[in-house]
PDB file of C-alpha atoms in Angstrom:
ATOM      1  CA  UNK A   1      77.248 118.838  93.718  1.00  0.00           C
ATOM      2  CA  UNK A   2      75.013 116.443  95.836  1.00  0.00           C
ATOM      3  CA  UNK A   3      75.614 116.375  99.648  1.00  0.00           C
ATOM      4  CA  UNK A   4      75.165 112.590 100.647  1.00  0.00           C
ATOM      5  CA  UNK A   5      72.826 111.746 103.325  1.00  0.00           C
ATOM      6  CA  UNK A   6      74.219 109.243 105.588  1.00  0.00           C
ATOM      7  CA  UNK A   7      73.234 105.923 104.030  1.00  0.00           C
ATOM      8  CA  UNK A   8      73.985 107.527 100.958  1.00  0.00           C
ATOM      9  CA  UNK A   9      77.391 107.931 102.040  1.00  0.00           C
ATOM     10  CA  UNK A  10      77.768 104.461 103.373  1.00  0.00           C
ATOM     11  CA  UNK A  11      77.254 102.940  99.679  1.00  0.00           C
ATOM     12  CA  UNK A  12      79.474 105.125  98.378  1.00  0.00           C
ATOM     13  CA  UNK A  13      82.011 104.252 100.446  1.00  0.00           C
ATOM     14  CA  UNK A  14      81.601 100.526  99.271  1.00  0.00           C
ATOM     15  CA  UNK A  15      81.909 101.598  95.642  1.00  0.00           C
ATOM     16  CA  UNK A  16      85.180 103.731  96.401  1.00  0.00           C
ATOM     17  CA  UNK A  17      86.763 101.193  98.487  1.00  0.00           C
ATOM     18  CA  UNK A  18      86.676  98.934  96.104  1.00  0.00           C
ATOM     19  CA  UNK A  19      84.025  95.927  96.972  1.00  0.00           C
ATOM     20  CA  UNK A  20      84.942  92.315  95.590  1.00  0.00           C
ATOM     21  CA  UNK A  21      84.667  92.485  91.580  1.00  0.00           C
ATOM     22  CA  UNK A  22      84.272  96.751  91.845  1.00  0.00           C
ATOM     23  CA  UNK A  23      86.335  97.048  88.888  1.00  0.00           C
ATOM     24  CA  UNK A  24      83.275  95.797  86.535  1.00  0.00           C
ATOM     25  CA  UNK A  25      80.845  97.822  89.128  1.00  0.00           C
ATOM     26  CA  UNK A  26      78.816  95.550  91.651  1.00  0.00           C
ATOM     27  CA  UNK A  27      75.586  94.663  92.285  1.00  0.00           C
ATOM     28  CA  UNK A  28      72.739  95.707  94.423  1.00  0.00           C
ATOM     29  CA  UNK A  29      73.071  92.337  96.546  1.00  0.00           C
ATOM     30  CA  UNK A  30      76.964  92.830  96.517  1.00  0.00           C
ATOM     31  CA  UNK A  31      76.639  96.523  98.365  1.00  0.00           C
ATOM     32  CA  UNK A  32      73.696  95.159 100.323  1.00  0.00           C
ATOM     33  CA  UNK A  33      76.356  92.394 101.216  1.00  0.00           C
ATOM     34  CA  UNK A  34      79.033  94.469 102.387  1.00  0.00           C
ATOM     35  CA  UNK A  35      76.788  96.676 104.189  1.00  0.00           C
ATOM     36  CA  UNK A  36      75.571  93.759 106.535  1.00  0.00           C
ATOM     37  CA  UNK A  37      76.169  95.573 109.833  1.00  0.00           C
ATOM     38  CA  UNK A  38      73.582  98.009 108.731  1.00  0.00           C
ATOM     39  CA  UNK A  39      71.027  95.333 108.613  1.00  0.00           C
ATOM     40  CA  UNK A  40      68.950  97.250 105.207  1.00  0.00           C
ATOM     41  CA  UNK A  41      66.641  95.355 103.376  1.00  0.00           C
ATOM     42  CA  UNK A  42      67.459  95.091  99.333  1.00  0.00           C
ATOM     43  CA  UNK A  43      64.914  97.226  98.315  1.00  0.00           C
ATOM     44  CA  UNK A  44      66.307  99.970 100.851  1.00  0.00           C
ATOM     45  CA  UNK A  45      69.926  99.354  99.282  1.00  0.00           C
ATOM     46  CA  UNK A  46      68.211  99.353  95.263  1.00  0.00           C
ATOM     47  CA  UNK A  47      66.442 102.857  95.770  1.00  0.00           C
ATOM     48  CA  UNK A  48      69.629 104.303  97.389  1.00  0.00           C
ATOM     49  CA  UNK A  49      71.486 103.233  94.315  1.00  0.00           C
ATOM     50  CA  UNK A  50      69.002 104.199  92.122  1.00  0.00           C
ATOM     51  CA  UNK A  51      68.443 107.375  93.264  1.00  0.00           C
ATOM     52  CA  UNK A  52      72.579 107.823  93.258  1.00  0.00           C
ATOM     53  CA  UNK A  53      72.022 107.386  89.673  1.00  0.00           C
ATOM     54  CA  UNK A  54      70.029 110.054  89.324  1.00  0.00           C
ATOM     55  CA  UNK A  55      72.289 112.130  91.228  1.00  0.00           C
ATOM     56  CA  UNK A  56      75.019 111.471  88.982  1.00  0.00           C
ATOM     57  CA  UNK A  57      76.888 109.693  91.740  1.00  0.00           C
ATOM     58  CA  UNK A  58      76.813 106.491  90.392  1.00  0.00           C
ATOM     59  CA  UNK A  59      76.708 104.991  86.672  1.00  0.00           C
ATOM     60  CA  UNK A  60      74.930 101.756  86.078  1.00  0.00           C
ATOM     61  CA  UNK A  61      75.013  99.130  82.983  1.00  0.00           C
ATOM     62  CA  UNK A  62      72.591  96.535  83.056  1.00  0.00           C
ATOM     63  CA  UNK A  63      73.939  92.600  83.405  1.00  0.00           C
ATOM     64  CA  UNK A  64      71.368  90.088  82.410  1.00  0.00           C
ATOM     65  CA  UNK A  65      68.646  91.203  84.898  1.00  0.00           C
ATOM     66  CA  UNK A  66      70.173  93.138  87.202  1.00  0.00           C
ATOM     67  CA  UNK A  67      72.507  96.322  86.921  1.00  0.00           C
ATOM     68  CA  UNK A  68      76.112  97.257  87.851  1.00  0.00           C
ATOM     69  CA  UNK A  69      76.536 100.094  89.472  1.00  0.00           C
ATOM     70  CA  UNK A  70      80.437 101.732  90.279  1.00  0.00           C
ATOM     71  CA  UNK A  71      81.076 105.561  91.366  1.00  0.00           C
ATOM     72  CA  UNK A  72      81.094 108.220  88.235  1.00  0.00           C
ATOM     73  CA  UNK A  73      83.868 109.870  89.774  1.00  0.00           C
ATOM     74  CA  UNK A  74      86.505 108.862  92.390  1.00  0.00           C
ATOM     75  CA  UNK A  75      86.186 109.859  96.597  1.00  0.00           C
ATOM     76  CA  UNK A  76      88.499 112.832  95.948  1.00  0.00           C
ATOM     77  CA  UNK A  77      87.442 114.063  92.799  1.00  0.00           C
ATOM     78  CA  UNK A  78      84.259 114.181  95.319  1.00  0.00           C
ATOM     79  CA  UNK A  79      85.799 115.881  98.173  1.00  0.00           C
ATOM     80  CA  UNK A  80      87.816 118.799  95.784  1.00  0.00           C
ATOM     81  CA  UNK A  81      83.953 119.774  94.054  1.00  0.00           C
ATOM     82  CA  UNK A  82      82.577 120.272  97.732  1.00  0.00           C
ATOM     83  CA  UNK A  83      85.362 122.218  98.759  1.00  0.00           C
ATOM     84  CA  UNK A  84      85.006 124.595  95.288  1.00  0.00           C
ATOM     85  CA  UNK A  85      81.332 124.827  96.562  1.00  0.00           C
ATOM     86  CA  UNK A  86      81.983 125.867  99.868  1.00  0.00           C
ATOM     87  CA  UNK A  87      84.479 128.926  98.529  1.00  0.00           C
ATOM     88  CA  UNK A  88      81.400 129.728  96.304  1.00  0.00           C
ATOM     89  CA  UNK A  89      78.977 130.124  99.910  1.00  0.00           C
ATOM     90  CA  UNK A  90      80.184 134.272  99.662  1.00  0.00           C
ATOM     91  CA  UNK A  91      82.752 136.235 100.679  1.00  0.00           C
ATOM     92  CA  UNK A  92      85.822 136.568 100.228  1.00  0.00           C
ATOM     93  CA  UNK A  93      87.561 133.271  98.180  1.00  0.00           C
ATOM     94  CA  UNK A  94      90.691 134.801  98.860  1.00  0.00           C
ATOM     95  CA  UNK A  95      90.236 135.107 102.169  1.00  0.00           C
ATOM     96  CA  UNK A  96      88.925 130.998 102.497  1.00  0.00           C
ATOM     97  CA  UNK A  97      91.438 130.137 100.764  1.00  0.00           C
ATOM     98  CA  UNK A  98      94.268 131.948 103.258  1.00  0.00           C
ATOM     99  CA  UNK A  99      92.717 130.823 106.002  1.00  0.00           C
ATOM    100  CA  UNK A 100      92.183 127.355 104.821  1.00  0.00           C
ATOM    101  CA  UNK A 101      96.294 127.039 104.041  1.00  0.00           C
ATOM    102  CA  UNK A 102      96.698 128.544 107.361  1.00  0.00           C
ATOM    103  CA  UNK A 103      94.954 125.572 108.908  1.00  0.00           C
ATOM    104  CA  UNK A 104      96.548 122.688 107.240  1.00  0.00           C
ATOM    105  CA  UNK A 105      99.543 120.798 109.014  1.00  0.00           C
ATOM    106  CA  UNK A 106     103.096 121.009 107.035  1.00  0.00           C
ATOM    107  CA  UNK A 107     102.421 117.691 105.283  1.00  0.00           C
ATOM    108  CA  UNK A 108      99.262 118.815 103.936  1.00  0.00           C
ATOM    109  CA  UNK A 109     100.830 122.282 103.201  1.00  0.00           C
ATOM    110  CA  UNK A 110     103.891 120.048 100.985  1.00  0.00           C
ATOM    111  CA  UNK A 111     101.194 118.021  99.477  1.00  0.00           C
ATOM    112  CA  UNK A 112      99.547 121.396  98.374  1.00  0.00           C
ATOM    113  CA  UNK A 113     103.007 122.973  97.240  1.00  0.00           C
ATOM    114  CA  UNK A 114     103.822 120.321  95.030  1.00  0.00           C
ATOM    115  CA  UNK A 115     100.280 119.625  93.148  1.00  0.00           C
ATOM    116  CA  UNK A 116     100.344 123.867  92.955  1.00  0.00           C
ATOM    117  CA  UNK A 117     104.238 123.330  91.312  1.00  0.00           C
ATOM    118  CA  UNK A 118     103.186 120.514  89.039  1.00  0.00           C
ATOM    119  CA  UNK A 119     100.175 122.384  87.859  1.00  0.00           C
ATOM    120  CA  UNK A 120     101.929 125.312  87.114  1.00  0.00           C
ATOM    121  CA  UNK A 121     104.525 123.020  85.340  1.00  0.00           C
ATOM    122  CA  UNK A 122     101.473 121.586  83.623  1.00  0.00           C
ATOM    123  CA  UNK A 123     100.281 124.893  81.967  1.00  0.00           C
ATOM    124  CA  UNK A 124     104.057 124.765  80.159  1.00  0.00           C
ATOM    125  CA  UNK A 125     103.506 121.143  79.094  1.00  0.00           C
ATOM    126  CA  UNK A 126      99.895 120.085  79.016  1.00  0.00           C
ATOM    127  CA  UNK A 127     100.786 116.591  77.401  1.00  0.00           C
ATOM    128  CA  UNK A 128     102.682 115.402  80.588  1.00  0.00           C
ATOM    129  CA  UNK A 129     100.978 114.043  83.632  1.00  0.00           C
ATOM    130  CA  UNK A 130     103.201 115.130  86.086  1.00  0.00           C
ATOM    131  CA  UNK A 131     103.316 113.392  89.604  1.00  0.00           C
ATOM    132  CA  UNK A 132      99.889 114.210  89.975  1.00  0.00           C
ATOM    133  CA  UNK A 133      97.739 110.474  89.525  1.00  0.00           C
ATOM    134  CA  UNK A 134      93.876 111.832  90.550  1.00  0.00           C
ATOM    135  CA  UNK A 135      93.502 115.318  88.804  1.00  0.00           C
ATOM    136  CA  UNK A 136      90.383 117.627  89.480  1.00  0.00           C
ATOM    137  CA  UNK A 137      89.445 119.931  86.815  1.00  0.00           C
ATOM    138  CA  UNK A 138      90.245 123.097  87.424  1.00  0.00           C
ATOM    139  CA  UNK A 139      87.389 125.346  87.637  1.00  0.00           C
ATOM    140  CA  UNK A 140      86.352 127.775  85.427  1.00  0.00           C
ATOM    141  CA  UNK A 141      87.345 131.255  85.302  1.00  0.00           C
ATOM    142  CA  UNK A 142      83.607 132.806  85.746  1.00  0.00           C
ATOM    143  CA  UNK A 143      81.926 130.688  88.675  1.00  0.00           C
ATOM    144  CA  UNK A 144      78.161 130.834  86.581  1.00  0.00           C
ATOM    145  CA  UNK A 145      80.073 128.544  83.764  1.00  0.00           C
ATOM    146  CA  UNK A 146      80.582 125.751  86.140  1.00  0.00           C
ATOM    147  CA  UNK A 147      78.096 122.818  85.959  1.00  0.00           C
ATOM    148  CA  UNK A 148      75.159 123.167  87.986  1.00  0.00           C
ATOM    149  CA  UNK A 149      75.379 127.132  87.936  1.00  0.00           C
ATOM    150  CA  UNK A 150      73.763 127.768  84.554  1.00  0.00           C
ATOM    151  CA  UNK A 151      71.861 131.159  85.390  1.00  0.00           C
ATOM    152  CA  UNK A 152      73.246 132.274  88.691  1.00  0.00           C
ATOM    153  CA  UNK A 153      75.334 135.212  89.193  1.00  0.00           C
ATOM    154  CA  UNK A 154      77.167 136.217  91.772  1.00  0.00           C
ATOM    155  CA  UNK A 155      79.708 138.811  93.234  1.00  0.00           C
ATOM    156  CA  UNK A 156      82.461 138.693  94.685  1.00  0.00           C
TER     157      UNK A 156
END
């Protein structure tokens, strides 16, 4: 997973907040736009897309001359791969993980309970979607089958 650099993070936040016409993606103008406090030039705005694209941050389609860009994948779907990442730095997961639920306030420990209850609900019934609207894909059982870790081994 890509770490975003500061201006990187600035576009994405106009693609996941939804700029004017974001369902169809926008353009580079349109996040250049919406960025105006920043004062970038176009071209500054077009290579940070572009090289978003490359990243496999952003997908683009091509409009006439110019391309639509929108996010591949939402804000938290984002957030959950950089947290796997950072339980795969070393050590202990277990112990991350304890200390991490440890750390949370009680709404954030409820919020966890109940997507940890639904997904155990889901392994019963696969079909429903349970309360659950954004789902993260689970990773996989042997960290080296993830994407991104062809070849590495580690242990734990």
């Amino acid at each position: 997973m890509t770490r975003l650099g500061d201006l990187e993070r600035a576009v994405m936040d106009v693609l996941w907040d939804g700029a004017p016409g974001a369902s169809h993606g926008v353009t580079v103008r349109e996040v250049a736009e919406a960025l105006d406090g920043r004062e970038l030039a176009y071209t500054t705005v077009m290579t940070v897309l572009d090289r978003l694209a490359g990243k496999g941050m952003v997908e683009r389609e091509r409009e006439g001359r110019a391309w639509r860009y929108r996010a591949a994948a939402s804000r938290e779907a984002y957030i959950a791969q950089l947290m796997l990442e950072a339980l795969d730095l070393g050590g202990s997961r277990d112990a991350a993980l304890v200390r991490f639920a440890r750390s949370v306030t009680g709404t954030e420990a409820d919020v966890l309970r109940a997507a940890l209850s639904a997904e155990a609900g889901m392994a019963s019934s696969p079909a429903d979607g349970g309360p659950l609207t954004d789902r993260v894909e689970a990773p996989a059982a042997d960290p080296a089958s993830r994407p991104g870790r062809a070849g590495e081994t580690a242990e734990r």
